[in-house]
Amino acid sequence: VLISAVSPFLWNSLSPYMQGRVLTLINPNSDPLGAGWNIAQSKTAIGSGGLLGKGIGQGLQSKLGFVPEVHTDFIFALLAEEVGFVGASIILMLYLLVLMRLIHIAETARDRVGILVVTGVASLIFFHVVVNVGMTLGILPAIGIPLPLLSYGGSSTLTTFAALGLALSVFQRRFVY
């Protein structure tokens, strides 16, 4: 009840650009050639991949430039188009495997600091994967978070490797006293 009473005031306090982003999130087809272009083209690329995909390097939506920022923010759309549902599922299962391993490392850590470090690393990777895949599927707003270890970009890859190195350090020192 409180949210519905305050919503009109919050809506009016947003700039027109921000209102457009919210409306695009709710209905990307309201402006398919403007603010909704990225999400619409990403969903088209993912859907055109089908079950087994079109083959590596054969994705037309991505190759012809319909999906913007295909090497960074929308890399999952490219992968889903080229390797299909099966390949995209395997990629997500590999992320799940990494997360399960990080949880195991956190469970076997010998001190609270190690647990917190590894839990933070797992949270970082989980958040990035969920937001990136969610925005390429159109269920989350397109905010530009890279897909760890797959998106092009030095700072993201370097940060992910450093975080995984911290987790491996905690794992290596689990029996040292």
N, CA and C of each residue as an Amber inpcrd file, in Angstrom:
protein
   531
   0.8330000  -1.1850000   0.0000000   0.0000000   0.0000000   0.0000000
   0.8770000   1.2480000   0.0000000   1.9320000   1.2200000   0.8140000
   2.8230000   2.3710000   0.8950000   3.5270000   2.6150000  -0.4380000
   3.9330000   1.5270000  -1.0920000   4.6330000   1.6650000  -2.3750000
   3.7140000   2.2710000  -3.4280000   2.4670000   1.8180000  -3.4710000
   1.5450000   2.3730000  -4.4650000   1.2090000   3.8260000  -4.1700000
   1.2670000   4.2360000  -2.9180000   0.9970000   5.6330000  -2.5820000
   2.1730000   6.5320000  -2.9330000   3.3900000   6.0100000  -2.8360000
   4.5920000   6.8100000  -3.0690000   5.0420000   6.7530000  -4.5320000
   4.6200000   5.7460000  -5.2910000   5.0750000   5.5420000  -6.6650000
   4.9170000   6.7580000  -7.5680000   3.7750000   7.4410000  -7.5780000
   3.6580000   8.6030000  -8.4720000   4.6700000   9.7010000  -8.1600000
   4.9830000   9.8800000  -6.9130000   5.9640000  10.8990000  -6.5440000
   7.3710000  10.4890000  -6.9790000   7.6760000   9.2080000  -6.8150000
   8.9750000   8.7130000  -7.2610000   9.0940000   8.7850000  -8.7800000
   8.0190000   8.4400000  -9.4830000   8.0280000   8.4740000 -10.9380000
   8.2640000   9.8890000 -11.4420000   7.6090000  10.8590000 -10.8400000
   7.7660000  12.2480000 -11.2780000   9.1390000  12.8070000 -10.9300000
   9.8180000  12.2080000  -9.9610000  11.1510000  12.7040000  -9.6040000
  12.2300000  12.1710000 -10.5420000  11.9040000  11.1620000 -11.3400000
  12.8720000  10.6170000 -12.2930000  12.9800000  11.5160000 -13.5180000
  14.1810000  11.5610000 -14.0960000  14.3670000  12.3200000 -15.3320000
  13.6790000  11.5630000 -16.4750000  13.3750000  12.2490000 -17.5720000
  12.7300000  11.5710000 -18.7040000  13.5590000  10.3830000 -19.2290000
  14.8810000  10.5120000 -19.1970000  15.7400000   9.4120000 -19.6380000
  15.5420000   8.1940000 -18.7430000  15.5180000   8.3990000 -17.4390000
  15.3370000   7.2910000 -16.4970000  13.9400000   6.6920000 -16.6110000
  12.9330000   7.5240000 -16.8400000  11.5860000   7.0060000 -17.0460000
  11.5370000   6.1220000 -18.2920000  12.2420000   6.5360000 -19.3360000
  12.3120000   5.7330000 -20.5530000  12.9790000   4.3880000 -20.3130000
  14.0300000   4.3810000 -19.4820000  14.7090000   3.1110000 -19.1680000
  13.7840000   2.1670000 -18.4100000  13.0180000   2.7100000 -17.4650000
  12.0830000   1.8820000 -16.6960000  10.9970000   1.3300000 -17.6180000
  10.4490000   2.1880000 -18.4880000   9.4180000   1.7340000 -19.4140000
   9.9600000   0.6940000 -20.3900000  11.2270000   0.8390000 -20.8080000
  11.8410000  -0.1320000 -21.6970000  12.0220000  -1.4690000 -20.9930000
  12.3380000  -1.4290000 -19.7130000  12.4710000  -2.6760000 -18.9610000
  11.1300000  -3.3950000 -18.8790000  10.0680000  -2.6420000 -18.6360000
   8.7420000  -3.2400000 -18.5130000   8.2480000  -3.7570000 -19.8650000
   8.4580000  -2.9690000 -20.9090000   8.0030000  -3.3570000 -22.2470000
   9.0510000  -2.9440000 -23.2800000  10.0140000  -3.8350000 -23.5860000
  11.0650000  -3.4760000 -24.5440000  10.5290000  -3.1850000 -25.9420000
   9.3430000  -3.7000000 -26.2780000   8.7770000  -3.4750000 -27.6100000
   8.1320000  -2.1090000 -27.7640000   8.0800000  -1.3280000 -26.6810000
   7.4930000   0.0060000 -26.7810000   8.3610000   0.9450000 -27.6220000
   9.6640000   0.7190000 -27.6450000  10.5800000   1.5130000 -28.4600000
  11.6410000   0.5930000 -29.0590000  11.2420000  -0.2790000 -29.9940000
  12.1800000  -1.2910000 -30.4960000  13.3370000  -0.7280000 -31.3070000
  13.2010000   0.4650000 -31.8310000  14.2830000   1.0600000 -32.6140000
  15.1250000   2.0320000 -31.8040000  14.7540000   2.2480000 -30.5630000
  15.4930000   3.1720000 -29.6980000  16.0390000   2.4600000 -28.4810000
  15.4340000   2.7500000 -27.3400000  15.9270000   2.2160000 -26.0730000
  15.7860000   0.7040000 -25.9660000  14.8400000   0.1060000 -26.6660000
  14.6350000  -1.3310000 -26.5870000  15.4110000  -2.1430000 -27.6110000
  16.2180000  -1.4720000 -28.4240000  16.9420000  -2.1400000 -29.5040000
  17.8630000  -3.2420000 -28.9830000  18.6950000  -2.9280000 -27.9890000
  19.6670000  -3.9050000 -27.4920000  18.9920000  -5.1790000 -27.0140000
  17.9780000  -5.0440000 -26.1940000  17.3150000  -6.2090000 -25.6200000
  16.5730000  -6.9900000 -26.7020000  15.8960000  -6.2720000 -27.6050000
  15.1490000  -6.9580000 -28.6690000  16.0850000  -7.7650000 -29.5680000
  17.2120000  -7.1910000 -29.9430000  18.1510000  -7.8950000 -30.8200000
  18.8400000  -9.0450000 -30.0860000  19.0860000  -8.8500000 -28.7990000
  19.6880000  -9.9170000 -28.0050000  18.7520000 -11.1120000 -27.9040000
  17.4800000 -10.8540000 -27.6450000  16.5000000 -11.9400000 -27.5580000
  16.3240000 -12.6350000 -28.9080000  16.3930000 -11.8790000 -29.9830000
  16.2960000 -12.4690000 -31.3190000  17.4910000 -13.3840000 -31.5870000
  18.6810000 -12.9370000 -31.2140000  19.8790000 -13.7480000 -31.4120000
  19.8150000 -15.0370000 -30.5970000  19.3870000 -14.9350000 -29.3470000
  19.2920000 -16.1210000 -28.4970000  18.2690000 -17.1030000 -29.0720000
  17.1320000 -16.5800000 -29.4870000  16.0880000 -17.4440000 -30.0530000
  16.4870000 -18.0770000 -31.3640000  17.2740000 -17.3700000 -32.1660000
  17.6540000 -17.9230000 -33.4650000  18.6930000 -19.0310000 -33.3430000
  19.3160000 -19.1570000 -32.1570000  20.2820000 -20.2240000 -31.9560000
  19.6510000 -21.5930000 -31.8910000  18.4050000 -21.6530000 -31.4700000
  17.7120000 -22.9340000 -31.3970000  18.3350000 -23.8730000 -30.3850000
  18.1900000 -25.1560000 -30.6310000  18.6670000 -26.1670000 -29.6930000
  20.1830000 -26.3450000 -29.7590000  20.7300000 -26.4450000 -30.9610000
  22.1550000 -26.7360000 -31.1100000  22.9630000 -25.5710000 -31.6720000
  22.3380000 -24.4760000 -32.0140000  23.0510000 -23.3080000 -32.4960000
  23.3740000 -23.3630000 -33.9770000  23.9450000 -22.2840000 -34.4590000
  24.2740000 -22.1670000 -35.8790000  25.7150000 -22.5420000 -36.1810000
  26.5100000 -22.7390000 -35.1600000  27.9220000 -23.0510000 -35.3460000
  28.7880000 -21.8650000 -34.9830000  29.9870000 -22.1500000 -34.5260000
  30.9110000 -21.0980000 -34.1080000  31.2390000 -20.2020000 -35.3010000
  31.0510000 -18.9090000 -35.1170000  31.3180000 -17.9320000 -36.1660000
  30.2210000 -17.8080000 -37.2040000  29.1000000 -18.4960000 -37.0190000
  28.0280000 -18.4890000 -38.0120000  26.7930000 -17.7080000 -37.5760000
  26.8270000 -17.0610000 -36.4310000  25.6740000 -16.3160000 -35.9480000
  25.4800000 -15.0190000 -36.7130000  24.4350000 -14.9450000 -37.5060000
  24.2150000 -13.7680000 -38.3580000  23.8230000 -12.5310000 -37.5660000
  22.9890000 -12.6870000 -36.5450000  22.5830000 -11.5270000 -35.7450000
  23.8080000 -10.8240000 -35.1630000  24.7390000 -11.6100000 -34.6890000
  25.9360000 -11.0560000 -34.0650000  26.9410000 -10.5900000 -35.1100000
  27.1370000 -11.3960000 -36.1260000  28.1360000 -11.0830000 -37.1470000
  27.7770000  -9.8270000 -37.9390000  26.5020000  -9.6240000 -38.2020000
  26.0760000  -8.4710000 -39.0000000  25.8800000  -7.2060000 -38.1770000
  26.1210000  -7.2820000 -36.8730000  26.0980000  -6.0870000 -36.0340000
  24.7350000  -5.7130000 -35.4860000  23.7710000  -6.5980000 -35.5740000
  22.4640000  -6.2760000 -35.0110000  22.5070000  -6.2550000 -33.4850000
  23.2830000  -7.1540000 -32.8990000  23.4380000  -7.1690000 -31.4450000
  24.6020000  -6.2450000 -31.1040000  24.3420000  -5.1490000 -30.3820000
  25.4190000  -4.2200000 -30.0520000  26.2820000  -4.7610000 -28.9120000
  27.5160000  -4.3170000 -28.8700000  28.4510000  -4.7000000 -27.8030000
  28.4960000  -6.2040000 -27.6140000  28.5770000  -6.9270000 -28.7250000
  28.5120000  -8.3880000 -28.6820000  29.7590000  -8.9850000 -28.0330000
  30.8500000  -8.2870000 -28.0350000  32.0800000  -8.8260000 -27.4480000
  32.1940000  -8.5310000 -25.9510000  31.3220000  -7.6760000 -25.4280000
  31.4120000  -7.3410000 -24.0000000  30.0920000  -7.6530000 -23.2920000
  29.1660000  -6.7190000 -23.3240000  27.9390000  -6.8330000 -22.5340000
  27.0060000  -7.9400000 -23.0070000  26.9260000  -8.1690000 -24.2930000
  25.9800000  -9.1410000 -24.8380000  26.6820000 -10.3790000 -25.3940000
  27.7580000 -10.7880000 -24.7570000  28.4930000 -11.9760000 -25.2000000
  27.6470000 -13.2320000 -25.0680000  26.7720000 -13.2880000 -24.0720000
  25.9390000 -14.4770000 -23.8950000  24.9700000 -14.6410000 -25.0580000
  24.4930000 -13.5380000 -25.6280000  23.6070000 -13.6220000 -26.8000000
  24.3560000 -14.2370000 -27.9810000  25.5980000 -13.8300000 -28.1810000
  26.4260000 -14.4060000 -29.2460000  26.6330000 -15.8940000 -29.0140000
  26.9850000 -16.2650000 -27.7860000  27.2260000 -17.6750000 -27.4760000
  25.9610000 -18.5090000 -27.6580000  24.8290000 -17.9980000 -27.1900000
  23.5750000 -18.7440000 -27.3180000  23.1650000 -18.8910000 -28.7770000
  23.4680000 -17.8980000 -29.5930000  23.1400000 -17.9960000 -31.0140000
  24.0380000 -19.0260000 -31.7130000  25.2990000 -19.0550000 -31.3450000
  26.2260000 -19.9180000 -32.0560000  26.2840000 -21.3460000 -31.5230000
  26.0780000 -21.5330000 -30.2250000  26.1500000 -22.8970000 -29.6710000
  24.7950000 -23.4000000 -29.2070000  23.7720000 -22.5770000 -29.3000000
  22.4130000 -22.9930000 -29.0090000  22.1200000 -23.1630000 -27.5260000
  20.9370000 -23.7100000 -27.2830000  20.4830000 -23.9180000 -25.9150000
  21.3890000 -24.8960000 -25.1720000  21.8070000 -25.9470000 -25.8610000
  22.6610000 -26.9550000 -25.2280000  23.9990000 -26.3460000 -24.8160000
  24.6320000 -25.6250000 -25.7100000  25.9180000 -25.0000000 -25.4070000
  25.8080000 -23.9360000 -24.3240000  24.7470000 -23.1290000 -24.3840000
  24.5450000 -22.1010000 -23.3570000  24.3040000 -22.7460000 -21.9980000
  23.5860000 -23.8610000 -21.9930000  23.3590000 -24.5870000 -20.7410000
  24.6640000 -25.1390000 -20.1870000  25.5230000 -25.6200000 -21.0500000
  26.8310000 -26.1300000 -20.6070000  27.6660000 -25.0080000 -20.0150000
  27.6350000 -23.8360000 -20.6450000  28.3730000 -22.6840000 -20.1160000
  27.8580000 -22.3180000 -18.7270000  26.5380000 -22.2820000 -18.5640000
  25.9740000 -21.9630000 -17.2490000  26.2990000 -23.0470000 -16.2270000
  26.3610000 -24.3010000 -16.6590000  26.7400000 -25.3800000 -15.7360000
  28.1990000 -25.2590000 -15.3120000  29.0500000 -24.7890000 -16.2020000
  30.4500000 -24.5690000 -15.8290000  30.5620000 -23.4630000 -14.7800000
  29.7650000 -22.4070000 -14.9350000  29.7330000 -21.3700000 -13.8910000
  29.2170000 -21.9510000 -12.5740000  28.2110000 -22.8050000 -12.6450000
  27.6980000 -23.4510000 -11.4480000  28.7730000 -24.3080000 -10.7930000
  29.5570000 -25.0060000 -11.5980000  30.6510000 -25.8240000 -11.0780000
  31.6770000 -24.9590000 -10.3440000  32.0300000 -23.8290000 -10.9190000
  32.9690000 -22.9100000 -10.2590000  32.3770000 -22.4160000  -8.9440000
  31.0930000 -22.0570000  -8.9570000  30.4500000 -21.5770000  -7.7260000
  30.3810000 -22.6690000  -6.6680000  30.0940000 -23.8930000  -7.0690000
  30.0520000 -24.9950000  -6.1060000  31.4370000 -25.2430000  -5.5110000
  32.4630000 -25.1320000  -6.3240000  33.8240000 -25.3040000  -5.8300000
  34.1880000 -24.1840000  -4.8560000  33.7700000 -22.9620000  -5.1500000
  34.0290000 -21.8530000  -4.2340000  33.3000000 -22.0470000  -2.9080000
  32.0960000 -22.5720000  -2.9630000  31.3580000 -22.8550000  -1.7250000
  32.0820000 -23.9300000  -0.9200000  32.6090000 -24.9400000  -1.6030000
  33.3760000 -25.9800000  -0.9080000  34.6230000 -25.3900000  -0.2480000
  35.2960000 -24.4840000  -0.9570000  36.4780000 -23.8360000  -0.3770000
  36.0830000 -23.0260000   0.8550000  34.9590000 -22.3260000   0.7810000
  34.5000000 -21.5470000   1.9320000  34.1620000 -22.4550000   3.1100000
  33.5920000 -23.6230000   2.8390000  33.2430000 -24.5570000   3.9130000
  34.4710000 -25.1430000   4.5940000  35.5620000 -25.2930000   3.8450000
  36.7640000 -25.9000000   4.4160000  37.7890000 -24.8690000   4.8700000
  37.4810000 -23.5940000   4.7600000  38.4190000 -22.5550000   5.2030000
  38.6160000 -22.6610000   6.7120000  39.8260000 -22.3260000   7.1520000
  40.1220000 -22.5230000   8.5720000  39.8010000 -21.3130000   9.4340000
  39.5340000 -20.1680000   8.8530000  39.2130000 -18.9910000   9.6700000
  38.1060000 -18.1730000   9.0130000  37.5530000 -17.2630000   9.7810000
  36.4260000 -16.4540000   9.3240000  36.8080000 -15.5460000   8.1540000
  38.0160000 -15.0300000   8.1530000  38.4470000 -14.1590000   7.0640000
  38.4540000 -14.9270000   5.7430000  38.9560000 -16.1570000   5.7640000
  38.9470000 -16.9790000   4.5550000  37.5450000 -17.2500000   4.0650000
  36.6460000 -17.5300000   4.9990000  35.2430000 -17.7620000   4.6310000
  34.6580000 -16.5250000   3.9740000  34.9120000 -15.3680000   4.5560000
  34.3700000 -14.1190000   4.0040000  34.9630000 -13.7850000   2.6410000
  36.2520000 -14.0160000   2.4700000  36.8930000 -13.7330000   1.1770000
  36.2970000 -14.6110000   0.0820000  36.2080000 -15.9020000   0.3450000
  35.7120000 -16.8260000  -0.6820000  34.2250000 -16.6040000  -0.9410000
  33.4750000 -16.3070000   0.1050000  32.0520000 -16.0020000  -0.0870000
  31.8840000 -14.7360000  -0.9270000  32.7440000 -13.7650000  -0.7100000
  32.7090000 -12.5490000  -1.5230000  33.0320000 -12.8160000  -2.9780000
  34.0230000 -13.6690000  -3.2190000  34.3890000 -14.0260000  -4.5970000
  33.2300000 -14.7610000  -5.2750000  32.6320000 -15.7050000  -4.5580000
  31.4920000 -16.4450000  -5.1180000  30.3300000 -15.5060000  -5.3930000
  30.0860000 -14.5720000  -4.5000000  28.9960000 -13.6020000  -4.6890000
  29.2550000 -12.7150000  -5.8950000  30.4910000 -12.2850000  -6.0610000
  30.8630000 -11.4410000  -7.2020000  30.5850000 -12.1630000  -8.5150000
  31.0490000 -13.3970000  -8.6260000  30.8540000 -14.1580000  -9.8610000
  29.3700000 -14.4490000 -10.0730000  28.6730000 -14.8680000  -9.0210000
  27.2400000 -15.1620000  -9.1410000  26.4670000 -13.9280000  -9.6020000
  26.7240000 -12.7840000  -8.9820000  26.0220000 -11.5490000  -9.3420000
  26.2820000 -11.1800000 -10.8010000  27.5300000 -11.2630000 -11.2300000
  27.8530000 -10.8910000 -12.6090000  27.1900000 -11.8240000 -13.6150000
  27.1960000 -13.1190000 -13.3360000  26.5830000 -14.0780000 -14.2640000
  25.0720000 -13.8560000 -14.3260000  24.4250000 -13.7290000 -13.1710000
  22.9650000 -13.5630000 -13.1410000  22.5500000 -12.2700000 -13.8420000
  23.2380000 -11.1790000 -13.5690000  22.8500000  -9.9020000 -14.1810000
  23.1350000  -9.9070000 -15.6820000  24.2860000 -10.4330000 -16.0950000
  24.5960000 -10.4400000 -17.5240000  23.6310000 -11.3120000 -18.3000000
  23.3960000 -12.5330000 -17.8260000  22.4730000 -13.4230000 -18.5280000
  21.0550000 -12.8570000 -18.4570000  20.6780000 -12.2990000 -17.3180000
  19.3480000 -11.7050000 -17.1800000  19.1230000 -10.5460000 -18.1300000
  20.1520000  -9.7170000 -18.3360000  19.9520000  -8.5810000 -19.2450000
  19.9350000  -9.0400000 -20.6980000  20.6750000 -10.0880000 -21.0500000
  20.6140000 -10.5620000 -22.4360000  19.2920000 -11.2630000 -22.7150000
  18.6710000 -11.8410000 -21.6870000  17.3570000 -12.4680000 -21.8630000
  16.2170000 -11.4570000 -21.7650000  16.5180000 -10.2320000 -21.3510000
  15.5050000  -9.1890000 -21.2580000  14.7140000  -9.1990000 -19.9690000
  15.1630000  -9.9180000 -18.9460000  14.4330000  -9.9240000 -17.6780000
  15.0460000  -8.9800000 -16.6560000  16.2130000  -8.4230000 -16.9570000
  16.8500000  -7.4070000 -16.1340000  17.2650000  -6.2520000 -17.0470000
  17.4170000  -5.0650000 -16.5000000  17.8040000  -3.9380000 -17.3560000
  19.2290000  -4.0900000 -17.8790000  19.4640000  -3.5680000 -19.0590000
  20.7960000  -3.6120000 -19.6660000  21.6710000  -2.5630000 -18.9940000
  22.5470000  -3.0220000 -18.0960000  23.3710000  -2.0800000 -17.3250000
  24.8500000  -2.2180000 -17.6070000  25.2550000  -3.1740000 -18.4100000
  26.6510000  -3.2360000 -18.8250000  27.5740000  -3.9840000 -17.8990000
  27.1220000  -5.0560000 -17.2970000  28.0010000  -5.8770000 -16.4590000
  28.5380000  -7.0100000 -17.3240000  29.8730000  -7.2020000 -17.3310000
  30.4460000  -8.2500000 -18.1850000  30.2130000  -9.6410000 -17.6260000
  30.2800000 -10.6290000 -18.4980000  30.1860000 -12.0350000 -18.1140000
  31.5990000 -12.4880000 -17.7430000  31.8100000 -12.9150000 -16.4900000
  33.1770000 -13.2190000 -16.0370000  33.8720000 -14.2560000 -16.9160000
  35.1150000 -13.9570000 -17.2410000  36.0230000 -14.8160000 -17.9920000
  35.6240000 -15.0250000 -19.4460000  34.5150000 -14.4680000 -19.9010000
  34.1120000 -14.6040000 -21.3010000  34.0530000 -13.2670000 -22.0260000
  33.6280000 -12.2110000 -21.3470000  33.5360000 -10.9010000 -21.9900000
  34.9270000 -10.3360000 -22.2470000  35.0380000  -9.6320000 -23.3570000
  36.2860000  -8.9640000 -23.6980000  36.4890000  -7.8100000 -22.7330000
  37.6520000  -7.6830000 -22.2220000  37.9710000  -6.5700000 -21.3360000
  39.0200000  -6.9750000 -20.3280000  40.0630000  -6.1880000 -20.2550000
  41.1710000  -6.5290000 -19.3800000  40.8790000  -6.3710000 -17.9080000
  40.1890000  -5.2900000 -17.5360000  39.9820000  -5.0440000 -16.1080000
  39.0520000  -6.0800000 -15.4890000  38.0200000  -6.4840000 -16.1920000
  37.1070000  -7.4880000 -15.6750000  37.8010000  -8.8440000 -15.5340000
  38.5490000  -9.2250000 -16.5510000  39.2560000 -10.5080000 -16.5090000
  40.3150000 -10.4960000 -15.4190000  41.0600000  -9.4140000 -15.3210000
  42.1000000  -9.3000000 -14.2990000  41.4970000  -9.3600000 -12.8910000
  40.3910000  -8.6680000 -12.6900000  39.7240000  -8.6880000 -11.3850000
  39.2070000 -10.0810000 -11.0500000  38.6260000 -10.7640000 -12.0150000
  38.1150000 -12.1160000 -11.7740000  39.2520000 -13.0750000 -11.4570000
  40.3440000 -12.9860000 -12.1940000  41.4870000 -13.8590000 -11.9140000
  42.0920000 -13.5620000 -10.5450000  42.1780000 -12.2910000 -10.1780000
  42.7040000 -11.9380000  -8.8530000  41.7980000 -12.4820000  -7.7550000
  40.4920000 -12.3700000  -7.9540000  39.5440000 -12.8790000  -6.9590000
  39.6430000 -14.3930000  -6.8450000  39.7340000 -15.0880000  -7.9790000
  39.8900000 -16.5410000  -7.9330000  41.2280000 -16.9320000  -7.3060000
  42.2510000 -16.1290000  -7.5190000  43.5450000 -16.3700000  -6.8750000
  43.4490000 -16.2470000  -5.3590000  42.6950000 -15.2810000  -4.8790000
  42.4770000 -15.1610000  -3.4340000  41.7700000 -16.3970000  -2.8900000
  40.7640000 -16.8670000  -3.6150000  40.0380000 -18.0630000  -3.1720000
  40.9540000 -19.2810000  -3.1600000  41.7920000 -19.4250000  -4.1670000
  42.7250000 -20.5470000  -4.1910000  43.7660000 -20.4410000  -3.0790000
  44.1290000 -19.2240000  -2.7270000  45.0480000 -19.0280000  -1.6110000
  44.4200000 -19.4910000  -0.3030000  43.1540000 -19.1930000  -0.1090000
  42.4420000 -19.6690000   1.0820000  42.3920000 -21.1840000   1.0750000
  42.1580000 -21.7800000  -0.0770000  42.0970000 -23.2380000  -0.1790000
  43.4520000 -23.8720000   0.1240000  44.5050000 -23.2670000  -0.3780000
  45.8360000 -23.8120000  -0.1770000  46.2400000 -23.7670000   1.2970000
  45.8070000 -22.7840000   2.0300000  46.2000000 -22.6010000   3.4200000
  45.1910000 -23.1610000   4.4150000  44.3370000 -24.0550000   3.9890000
  43.3050000 -24.5380000   4.8910000  43.8370000 -25.4490000   5.9930000
  45.0320000 -26.0660000   5.8110000  45.5810000 -26.9530000   6.8260000
  46.8140000 -26.3770000   7.5130000  47.2620000 -25.1880000   7.1090000
  48.4630000 -24.5780000   7.6950000  48.0910000 -23.8870000   8.9870000
  48.8870000 -24.1280000  10.0500000  48.6100000 -23.4790000  11.3300000
  49.7340000 -22.6350000  11.7800000
